[in-house]
mmCIF file of C-alpha atoms in Angstrom:
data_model
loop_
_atom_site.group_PDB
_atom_site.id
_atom_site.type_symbol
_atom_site.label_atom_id
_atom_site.label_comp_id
_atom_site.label_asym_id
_atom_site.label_seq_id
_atom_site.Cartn_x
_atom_site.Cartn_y
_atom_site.Cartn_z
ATOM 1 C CA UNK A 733 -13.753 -4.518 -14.174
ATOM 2 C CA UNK A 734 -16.479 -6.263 -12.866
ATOM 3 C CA UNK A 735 -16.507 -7.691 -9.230
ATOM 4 C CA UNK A 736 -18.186 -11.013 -9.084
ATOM 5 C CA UNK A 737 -17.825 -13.869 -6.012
ATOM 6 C CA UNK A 738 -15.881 -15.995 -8.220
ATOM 7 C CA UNK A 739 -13.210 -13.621 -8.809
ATOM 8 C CA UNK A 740 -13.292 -12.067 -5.291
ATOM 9 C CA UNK A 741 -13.562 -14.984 -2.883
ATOM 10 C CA UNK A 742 -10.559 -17.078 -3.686
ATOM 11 C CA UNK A 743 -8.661 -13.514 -2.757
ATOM 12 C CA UNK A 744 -10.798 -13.232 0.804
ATOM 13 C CA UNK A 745 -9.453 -13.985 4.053
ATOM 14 C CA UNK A 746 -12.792 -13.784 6.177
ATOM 15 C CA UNK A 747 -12.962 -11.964 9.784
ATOM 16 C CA UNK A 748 -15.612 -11.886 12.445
ATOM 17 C CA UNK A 749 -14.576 -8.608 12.640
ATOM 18 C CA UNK A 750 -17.551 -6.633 13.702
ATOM 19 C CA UNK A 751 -17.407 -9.272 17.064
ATOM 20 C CA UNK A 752 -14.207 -9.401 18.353
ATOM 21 C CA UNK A 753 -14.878 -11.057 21.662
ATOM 22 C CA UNK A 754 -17.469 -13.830 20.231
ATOM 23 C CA UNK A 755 -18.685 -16.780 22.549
ATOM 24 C CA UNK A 756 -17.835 -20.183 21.369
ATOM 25 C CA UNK A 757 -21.077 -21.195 19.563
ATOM 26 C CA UNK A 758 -21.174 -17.805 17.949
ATOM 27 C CA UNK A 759 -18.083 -18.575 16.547
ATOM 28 C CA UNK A 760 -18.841 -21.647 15.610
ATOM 29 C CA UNK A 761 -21.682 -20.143 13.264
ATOM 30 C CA UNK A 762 -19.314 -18.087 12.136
ATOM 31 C CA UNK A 763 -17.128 -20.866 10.898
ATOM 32 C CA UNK A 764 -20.201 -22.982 9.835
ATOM 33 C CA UNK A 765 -21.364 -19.632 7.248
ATOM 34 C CA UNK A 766 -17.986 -19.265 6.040
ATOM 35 C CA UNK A 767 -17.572 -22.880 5.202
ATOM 36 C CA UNK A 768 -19.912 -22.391 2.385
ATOM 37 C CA UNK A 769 -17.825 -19.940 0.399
ATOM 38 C CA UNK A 770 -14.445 -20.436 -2.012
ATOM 39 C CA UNK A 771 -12.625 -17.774 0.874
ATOM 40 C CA UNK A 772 -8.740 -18.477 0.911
ATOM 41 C CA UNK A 773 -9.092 -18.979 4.483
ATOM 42 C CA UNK A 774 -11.209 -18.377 7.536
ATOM 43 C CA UNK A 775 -9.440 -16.179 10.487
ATOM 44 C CA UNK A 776 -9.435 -17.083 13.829
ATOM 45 C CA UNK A 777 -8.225 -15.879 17.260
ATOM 46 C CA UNK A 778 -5.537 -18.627 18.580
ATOM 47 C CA UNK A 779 -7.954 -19.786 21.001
ATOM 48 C CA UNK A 780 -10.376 -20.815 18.386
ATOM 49 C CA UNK A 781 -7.953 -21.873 16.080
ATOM 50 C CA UNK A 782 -8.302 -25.745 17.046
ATOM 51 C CA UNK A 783 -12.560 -25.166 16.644
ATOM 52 C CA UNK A 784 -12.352 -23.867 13.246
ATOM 53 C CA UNK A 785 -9.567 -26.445 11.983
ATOM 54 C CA UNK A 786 -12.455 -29.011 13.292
ATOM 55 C CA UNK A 787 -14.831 -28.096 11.453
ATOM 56 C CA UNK A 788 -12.878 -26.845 8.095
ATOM 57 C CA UNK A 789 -10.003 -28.920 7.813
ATOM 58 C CA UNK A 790 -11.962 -32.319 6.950
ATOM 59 C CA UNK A 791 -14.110 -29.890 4.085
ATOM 60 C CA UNK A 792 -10.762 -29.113 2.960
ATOM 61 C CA UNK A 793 -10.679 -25.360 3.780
ATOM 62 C CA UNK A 794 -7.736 -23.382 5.617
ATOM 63 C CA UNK A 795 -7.706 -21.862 8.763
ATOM 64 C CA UNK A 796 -5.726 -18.581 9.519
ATOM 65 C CA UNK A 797 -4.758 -16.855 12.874
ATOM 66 C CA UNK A 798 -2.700 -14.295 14.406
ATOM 67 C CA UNK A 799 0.386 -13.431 16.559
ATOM 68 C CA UNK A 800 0.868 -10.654 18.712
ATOM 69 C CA UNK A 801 -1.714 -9.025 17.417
ATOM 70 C CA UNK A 802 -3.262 -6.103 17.472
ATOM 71 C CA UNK A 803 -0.399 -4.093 18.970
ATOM 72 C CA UNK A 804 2.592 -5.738 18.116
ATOM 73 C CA UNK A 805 4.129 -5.791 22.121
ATOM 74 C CA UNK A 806 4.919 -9.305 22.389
ATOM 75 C CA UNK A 807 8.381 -10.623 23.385
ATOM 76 C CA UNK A 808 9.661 -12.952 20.445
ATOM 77 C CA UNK A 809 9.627 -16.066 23.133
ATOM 78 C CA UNK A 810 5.722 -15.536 23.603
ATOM 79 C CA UNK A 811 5.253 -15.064 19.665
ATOM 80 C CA UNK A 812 7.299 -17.913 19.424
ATOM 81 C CA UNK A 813 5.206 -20.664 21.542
ATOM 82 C CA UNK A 814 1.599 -18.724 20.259
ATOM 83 C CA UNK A 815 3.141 -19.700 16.399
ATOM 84 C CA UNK A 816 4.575 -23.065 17.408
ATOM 85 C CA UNK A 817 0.767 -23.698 19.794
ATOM 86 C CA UNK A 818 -1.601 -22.411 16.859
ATOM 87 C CA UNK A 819 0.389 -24.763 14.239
ATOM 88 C CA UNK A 820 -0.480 -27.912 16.551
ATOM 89 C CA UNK A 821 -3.915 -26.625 17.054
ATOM 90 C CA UNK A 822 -4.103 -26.530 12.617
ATOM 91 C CA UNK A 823 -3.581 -23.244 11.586
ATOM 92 C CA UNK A 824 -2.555 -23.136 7.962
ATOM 93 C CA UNK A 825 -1.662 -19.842 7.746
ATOM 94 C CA UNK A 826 0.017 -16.803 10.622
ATOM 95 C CA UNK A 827 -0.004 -13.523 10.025
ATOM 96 C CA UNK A 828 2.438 -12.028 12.236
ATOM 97 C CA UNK A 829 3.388 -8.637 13.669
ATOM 98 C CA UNK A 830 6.584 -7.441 13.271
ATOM 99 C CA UNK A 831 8.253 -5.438 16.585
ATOM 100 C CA UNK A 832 6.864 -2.278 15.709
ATOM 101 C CA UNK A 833 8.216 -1.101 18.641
ATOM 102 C CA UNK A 834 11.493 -1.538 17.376
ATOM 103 C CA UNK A 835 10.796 -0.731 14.297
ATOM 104 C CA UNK A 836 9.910 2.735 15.012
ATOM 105 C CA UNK A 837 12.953 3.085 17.548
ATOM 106 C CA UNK A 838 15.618 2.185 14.153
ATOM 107 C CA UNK A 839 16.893 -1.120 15.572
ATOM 108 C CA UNK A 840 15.688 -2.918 12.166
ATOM 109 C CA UNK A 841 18.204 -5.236 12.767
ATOM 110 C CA UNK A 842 16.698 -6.555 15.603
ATOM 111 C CA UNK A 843 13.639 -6.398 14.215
ATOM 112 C CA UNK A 844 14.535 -8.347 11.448
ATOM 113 C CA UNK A 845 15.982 -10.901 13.339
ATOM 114 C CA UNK A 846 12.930 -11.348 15.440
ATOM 115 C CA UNK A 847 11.169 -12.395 12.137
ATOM 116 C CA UNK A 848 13.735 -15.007 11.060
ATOM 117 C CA UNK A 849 12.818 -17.538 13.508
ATOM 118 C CA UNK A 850 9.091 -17.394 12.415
ATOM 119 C CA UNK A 851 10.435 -18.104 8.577
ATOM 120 C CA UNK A 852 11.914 -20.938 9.279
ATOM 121 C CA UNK A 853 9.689 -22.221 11.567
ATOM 122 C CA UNK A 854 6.410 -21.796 9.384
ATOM 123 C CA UNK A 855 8.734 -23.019 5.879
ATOM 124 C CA UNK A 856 9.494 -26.417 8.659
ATOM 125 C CA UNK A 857 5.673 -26.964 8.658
ATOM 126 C CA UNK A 858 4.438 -25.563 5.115
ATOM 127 C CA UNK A 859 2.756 -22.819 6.699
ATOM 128 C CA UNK A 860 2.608 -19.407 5.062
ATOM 129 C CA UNK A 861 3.886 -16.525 6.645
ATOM 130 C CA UNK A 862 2.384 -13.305 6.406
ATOM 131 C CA UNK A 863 4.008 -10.067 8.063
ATOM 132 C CA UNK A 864 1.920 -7.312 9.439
ATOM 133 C CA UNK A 865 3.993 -4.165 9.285
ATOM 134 C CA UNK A 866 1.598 -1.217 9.880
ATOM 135 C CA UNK A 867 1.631 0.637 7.117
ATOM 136 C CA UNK A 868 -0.217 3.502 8.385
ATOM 137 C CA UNK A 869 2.295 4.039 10.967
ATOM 138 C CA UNK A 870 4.897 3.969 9.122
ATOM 139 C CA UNK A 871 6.258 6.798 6.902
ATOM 140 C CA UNK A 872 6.958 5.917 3.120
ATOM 141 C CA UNK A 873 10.618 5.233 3.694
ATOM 142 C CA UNK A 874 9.778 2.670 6.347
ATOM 143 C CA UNK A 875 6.668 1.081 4.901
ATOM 144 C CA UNK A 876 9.683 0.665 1.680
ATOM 145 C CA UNK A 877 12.040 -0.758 4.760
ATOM 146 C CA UNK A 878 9.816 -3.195 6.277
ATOM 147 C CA UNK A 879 8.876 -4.607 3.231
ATOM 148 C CA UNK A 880 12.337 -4.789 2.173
ATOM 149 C CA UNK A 881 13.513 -6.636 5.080
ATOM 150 C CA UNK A 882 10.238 -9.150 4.274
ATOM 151 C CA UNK A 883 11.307 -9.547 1.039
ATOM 152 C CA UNK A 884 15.087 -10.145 2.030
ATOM 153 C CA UNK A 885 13.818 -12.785 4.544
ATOM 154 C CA UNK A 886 11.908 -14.663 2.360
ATOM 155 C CA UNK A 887 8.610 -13.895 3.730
ATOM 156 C CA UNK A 888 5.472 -14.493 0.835
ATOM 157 C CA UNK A 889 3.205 -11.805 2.044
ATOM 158 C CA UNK A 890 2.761 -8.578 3.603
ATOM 159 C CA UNK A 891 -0.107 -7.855 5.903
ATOM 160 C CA UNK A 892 -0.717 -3.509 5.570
ATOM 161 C CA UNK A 893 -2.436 -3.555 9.447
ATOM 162 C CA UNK A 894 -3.993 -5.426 11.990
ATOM 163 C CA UNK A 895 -7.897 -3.733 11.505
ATOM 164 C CA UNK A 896 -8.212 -2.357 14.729
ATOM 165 C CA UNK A 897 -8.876 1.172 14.217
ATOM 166 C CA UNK A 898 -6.172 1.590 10.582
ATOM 167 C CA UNK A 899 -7.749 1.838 7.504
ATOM 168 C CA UNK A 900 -5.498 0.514 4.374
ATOM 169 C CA UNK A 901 -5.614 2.860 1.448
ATOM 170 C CA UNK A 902 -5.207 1.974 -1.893
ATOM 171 C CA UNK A 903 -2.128 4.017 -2.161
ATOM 172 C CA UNK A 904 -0.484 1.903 0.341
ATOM 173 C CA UNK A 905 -1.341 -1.254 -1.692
ATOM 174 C CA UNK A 906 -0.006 0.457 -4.926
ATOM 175 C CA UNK A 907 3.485 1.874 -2.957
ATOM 176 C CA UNK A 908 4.372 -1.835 -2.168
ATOM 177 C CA UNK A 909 3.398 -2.802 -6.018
ATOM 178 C CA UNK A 910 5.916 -0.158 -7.009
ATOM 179 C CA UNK A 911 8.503 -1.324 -5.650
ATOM 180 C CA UNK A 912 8.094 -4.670 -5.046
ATOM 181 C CA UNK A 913 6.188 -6.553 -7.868
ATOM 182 C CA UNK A 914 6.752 -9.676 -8.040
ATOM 183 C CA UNK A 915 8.614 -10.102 -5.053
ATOM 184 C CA UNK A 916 6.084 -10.144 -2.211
ATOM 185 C CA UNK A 917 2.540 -10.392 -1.978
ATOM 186 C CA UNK A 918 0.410 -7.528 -0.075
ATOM 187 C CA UNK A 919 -2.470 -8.606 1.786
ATOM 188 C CA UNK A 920 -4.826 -5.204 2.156
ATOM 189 C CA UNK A 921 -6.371 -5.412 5.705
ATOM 190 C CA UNK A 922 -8.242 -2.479 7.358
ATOM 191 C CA UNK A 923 -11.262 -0.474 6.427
ATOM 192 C CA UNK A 924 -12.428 -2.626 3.821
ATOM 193 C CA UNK A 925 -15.996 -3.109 4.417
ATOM 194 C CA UNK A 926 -18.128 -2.254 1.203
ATOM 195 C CA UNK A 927 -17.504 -4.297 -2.555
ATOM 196 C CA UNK A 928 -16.329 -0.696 -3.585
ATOM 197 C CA UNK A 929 -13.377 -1.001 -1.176
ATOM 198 C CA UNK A 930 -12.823 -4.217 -2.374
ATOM 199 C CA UNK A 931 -12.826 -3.612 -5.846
ATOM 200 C CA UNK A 932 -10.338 -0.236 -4.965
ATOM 201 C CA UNK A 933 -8.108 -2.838 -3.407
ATOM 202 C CA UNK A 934 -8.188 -5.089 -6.092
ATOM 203 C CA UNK A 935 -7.612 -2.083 -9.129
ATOM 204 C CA UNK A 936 -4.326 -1.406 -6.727
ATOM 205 C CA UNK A 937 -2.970 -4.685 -6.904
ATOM 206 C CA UNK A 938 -3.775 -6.189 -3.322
ATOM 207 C CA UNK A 939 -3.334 -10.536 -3.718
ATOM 208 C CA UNK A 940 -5.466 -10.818 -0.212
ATOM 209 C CA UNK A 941 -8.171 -8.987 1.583
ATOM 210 C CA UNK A 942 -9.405 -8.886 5.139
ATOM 211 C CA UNK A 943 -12.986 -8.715 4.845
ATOM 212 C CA UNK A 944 -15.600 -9.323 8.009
ATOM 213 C CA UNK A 945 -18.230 -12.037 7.693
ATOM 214 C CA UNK A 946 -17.237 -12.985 4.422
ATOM 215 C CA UNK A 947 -18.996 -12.025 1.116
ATOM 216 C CA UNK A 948 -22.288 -10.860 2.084
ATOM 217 C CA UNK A 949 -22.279 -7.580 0.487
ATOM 218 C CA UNK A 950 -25.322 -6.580 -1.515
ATOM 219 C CA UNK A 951 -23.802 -5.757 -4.495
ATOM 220 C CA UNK A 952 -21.860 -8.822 -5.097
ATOM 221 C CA UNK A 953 -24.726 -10.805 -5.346
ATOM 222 C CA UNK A 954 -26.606 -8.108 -7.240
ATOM 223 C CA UNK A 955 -23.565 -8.239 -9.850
ATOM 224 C CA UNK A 956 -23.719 -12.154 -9.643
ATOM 225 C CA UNK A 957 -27.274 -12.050 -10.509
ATOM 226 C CA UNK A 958 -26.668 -9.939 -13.399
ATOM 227 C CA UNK A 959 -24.111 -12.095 -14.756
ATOM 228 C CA UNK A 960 -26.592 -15.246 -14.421
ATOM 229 C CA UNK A 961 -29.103 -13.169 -16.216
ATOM 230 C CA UNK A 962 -26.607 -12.813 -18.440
ATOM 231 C CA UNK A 963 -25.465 -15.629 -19.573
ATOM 232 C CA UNK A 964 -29.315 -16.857 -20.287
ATOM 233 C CA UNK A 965 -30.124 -18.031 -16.798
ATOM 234 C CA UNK A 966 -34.620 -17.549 -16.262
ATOM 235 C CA UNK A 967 -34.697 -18.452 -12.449
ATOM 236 C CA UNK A 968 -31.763 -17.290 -10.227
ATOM 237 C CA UNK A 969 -31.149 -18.430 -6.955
ATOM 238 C CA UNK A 970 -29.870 -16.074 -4.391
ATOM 239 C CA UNK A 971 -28.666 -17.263 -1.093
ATOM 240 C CA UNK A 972 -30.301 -15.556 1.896
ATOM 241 C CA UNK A 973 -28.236 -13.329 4.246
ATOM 242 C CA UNK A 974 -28.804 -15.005 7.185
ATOM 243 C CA UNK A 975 -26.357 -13.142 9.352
ATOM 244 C CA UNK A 976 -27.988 -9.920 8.180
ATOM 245 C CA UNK A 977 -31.093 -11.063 9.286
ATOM 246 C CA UNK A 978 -29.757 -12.169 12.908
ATOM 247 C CA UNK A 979 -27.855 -9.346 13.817
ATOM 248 C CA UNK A 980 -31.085 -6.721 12.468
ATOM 249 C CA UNK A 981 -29.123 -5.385 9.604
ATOM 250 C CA UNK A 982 -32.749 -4.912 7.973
ATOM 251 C CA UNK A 983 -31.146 -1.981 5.843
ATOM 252 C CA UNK A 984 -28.391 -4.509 4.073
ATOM 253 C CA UNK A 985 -31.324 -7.196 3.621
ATOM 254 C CA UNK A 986 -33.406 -4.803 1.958
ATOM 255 C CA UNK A 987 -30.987 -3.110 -0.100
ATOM 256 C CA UNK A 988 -29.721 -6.835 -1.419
ATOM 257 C CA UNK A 989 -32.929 -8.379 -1.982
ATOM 258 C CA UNK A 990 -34.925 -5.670 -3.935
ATOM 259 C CA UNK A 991 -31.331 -4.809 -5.658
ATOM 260 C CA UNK A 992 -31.040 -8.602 -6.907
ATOM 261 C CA UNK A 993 -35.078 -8.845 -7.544
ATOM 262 C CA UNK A 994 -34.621 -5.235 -9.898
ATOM 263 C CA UNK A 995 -31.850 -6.754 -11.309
ATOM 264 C CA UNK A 996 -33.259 -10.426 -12.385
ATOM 265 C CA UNK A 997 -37.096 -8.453 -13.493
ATOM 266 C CA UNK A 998 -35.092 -5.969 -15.629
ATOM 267 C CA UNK A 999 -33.342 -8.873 -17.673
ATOM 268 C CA UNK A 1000 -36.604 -11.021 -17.887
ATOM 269 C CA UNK A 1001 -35.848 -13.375 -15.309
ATOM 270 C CA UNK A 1002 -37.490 -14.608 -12.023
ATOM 271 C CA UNK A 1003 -35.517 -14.569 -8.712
ATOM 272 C CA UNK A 1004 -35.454 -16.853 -5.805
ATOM 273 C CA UNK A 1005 -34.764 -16.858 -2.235
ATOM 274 C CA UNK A 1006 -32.663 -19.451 -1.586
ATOM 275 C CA UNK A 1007 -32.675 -20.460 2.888
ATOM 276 C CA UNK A 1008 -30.587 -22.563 4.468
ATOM 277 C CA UNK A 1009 -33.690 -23.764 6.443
ATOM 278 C CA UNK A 1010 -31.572 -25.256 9.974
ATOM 279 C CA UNK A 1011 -30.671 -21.068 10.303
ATOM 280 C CA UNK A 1012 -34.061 -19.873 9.704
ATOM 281 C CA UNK A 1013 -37.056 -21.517 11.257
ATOM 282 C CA UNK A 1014 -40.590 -21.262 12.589
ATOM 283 C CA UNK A 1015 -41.644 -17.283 12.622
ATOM 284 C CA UNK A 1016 -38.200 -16.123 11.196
ATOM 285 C CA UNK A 1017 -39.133 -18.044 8.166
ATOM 286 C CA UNK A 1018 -42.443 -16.483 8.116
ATOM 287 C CA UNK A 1019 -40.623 -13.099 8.505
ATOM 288 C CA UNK A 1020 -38.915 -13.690 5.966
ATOM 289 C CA UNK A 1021 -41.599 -14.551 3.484
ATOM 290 C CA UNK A 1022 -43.390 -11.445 3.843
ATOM 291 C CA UNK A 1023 -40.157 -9.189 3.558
ATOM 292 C CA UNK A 1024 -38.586 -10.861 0.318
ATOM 293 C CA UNK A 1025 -42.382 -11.214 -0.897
ATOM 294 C CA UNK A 1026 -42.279 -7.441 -0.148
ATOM 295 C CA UNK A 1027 -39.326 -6.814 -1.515
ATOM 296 C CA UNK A 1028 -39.937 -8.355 -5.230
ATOM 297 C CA UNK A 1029 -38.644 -12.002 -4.794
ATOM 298 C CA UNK A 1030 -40.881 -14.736 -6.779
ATOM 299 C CA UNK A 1031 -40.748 -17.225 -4.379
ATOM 300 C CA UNK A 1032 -38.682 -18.722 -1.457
ATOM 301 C CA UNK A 1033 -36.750 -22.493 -2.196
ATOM 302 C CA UNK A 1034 -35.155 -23.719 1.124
ATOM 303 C CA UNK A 1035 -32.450 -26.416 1.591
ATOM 304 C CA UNK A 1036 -34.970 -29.000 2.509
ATOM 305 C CA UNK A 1037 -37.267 -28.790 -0.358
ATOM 306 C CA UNK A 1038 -39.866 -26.186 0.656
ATOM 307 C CA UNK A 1039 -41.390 -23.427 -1.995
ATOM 308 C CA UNK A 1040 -43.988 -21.223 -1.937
#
């Protein structure tokens, strides 16, 4: 199977994970990048939730946040006026821990009911629900309870962890699949950073991923310009990495240019840098002319009309 931005980024729930503590107009870039891309939804602290729902919402794209989050210690009142805040602020979507704390103690009834009042309340507003249960905390027989008692509540998807420090495994993605197919969705989240996790989640059956800073991962666009090639295409465009480039990730920017340039050469096509030219400007531009020129790329078109 062959992973391509069309078929990944409708499944893509996209994190500025690698900045957890961003300042407002860093986040607001953020939001601004992701905007560009077919993700299912952008996530978003609740305090930023009302920024991001300004700036997606009227481009028709959904906002996501979370509660009690990442360590699941939140009373059910305080969960219960962060969900009922972040849906007046325009979240579209809440993934919520359940009480691991009671979880792990046996009370699952308790547990359970702690959920119920977030169904109803996000089924009220025609949010979705999704229910972080920590799967690698949990043992088999309890990552089978917890999603048992999501399914028996009528929650639509899963959420394995919160990222901080747990890594989802395939296996975990598969276990729920087992059991549950067709029943619940499972949302893989944690550890996926590379299109080869991605693709592993996918193969196991995950409907969502968490992924940080959206789809700018070499070899998505080095598959996408294969496919282009493909399908007869003689110049292919390939949008710059510009948060790459920003944060100094000169190894990623290097290993997606020439990867894309190889790839367009060996099938007898040309490739193009494509800039979003309000991100790059004055000497970063120039930068970036030598290192794609450098790297293979047969020219540079920018939003505002510029080649060389």
């Amino acid at each position: 199977m062959k992973l391509t931005k069309s078929r990944l980024e409708p499944m893509i729930d996209a994190s500025i994970g690698n900045k957890p503590a961003p300042m407002l107009e860093e986040f607001r870039e953020f939001v601004k990048q992701t905007s560009g891309y077919g993700f299912a939804v952008t996530l978003a602290e609740p305090y930023y939730v009302k920024t991001a729902a300004e700036i997606l919402h009227p481009l028709g794209k959904k906002v996501c946040t979370v509660l009690s989050y990442p360590l699941a210690g939140m009373t059910h009142e305080t969960k219960m006026l962060q969900a009922r805040t972040a849906i007046a602020d325009g979240a579209d979507e809440l993934d919520i821990s359940m009480d691991l704390s009671l979880f792990l103690s046996g009370r699952y009834e308790e547990a359970k009911e702690d959920m119920k009042g977030f169904v109803h309340l996000t089924q009220e507003h025609n949010v979705l629900m999704k229910m972080i249960y920590f799967a690698s905390r949990l043992s088999a027989d309890d990552q089978k309870r917890a999603a048992q008692m999501a399914v028996e509540l009528g929650i639509p998807f899963l959420k394995t962890n919160p990222g901080f420090g747990a890594v989802t495994t395939p296996g975990q993605i598969r276990f729920i699949k087992q059991h549950y197919a067709g029943m619940i969705q499972v949302m893989a989240s944690g550890g996926v950073r590379t299109a080869e996790d991605a693709m592993a989640m996918v193969e196991a059956g995950a409907d969502r991923i968490a992924y940080p800073l959206g789809m700018d991962c070499p070899e998505v666009k080095i598959a996408e310009t294969e496919d282009a090639a493909d399908r007869g295409a003689t110049d292919i465009c390939v949008t710059f990495n510009a948060g790459a480039f920003k944060s100094g990730d000169i190894h990623t920017m290097i290993r997606e240019l020439k990867g894309c340039a190889d790839m367009a050469h060996g099938k007898g096509a040309k490739m193009y840098l494509l800039i979003e030219t309000p991100l790059i400007t004055g000497q970063q531009a120039e930068d970036v002319r030598i290192l794609a020129e450098g790297l293979g790329a047969d020219g540079i078109v920018s939003s505002q009309g510029w080649t060389w």
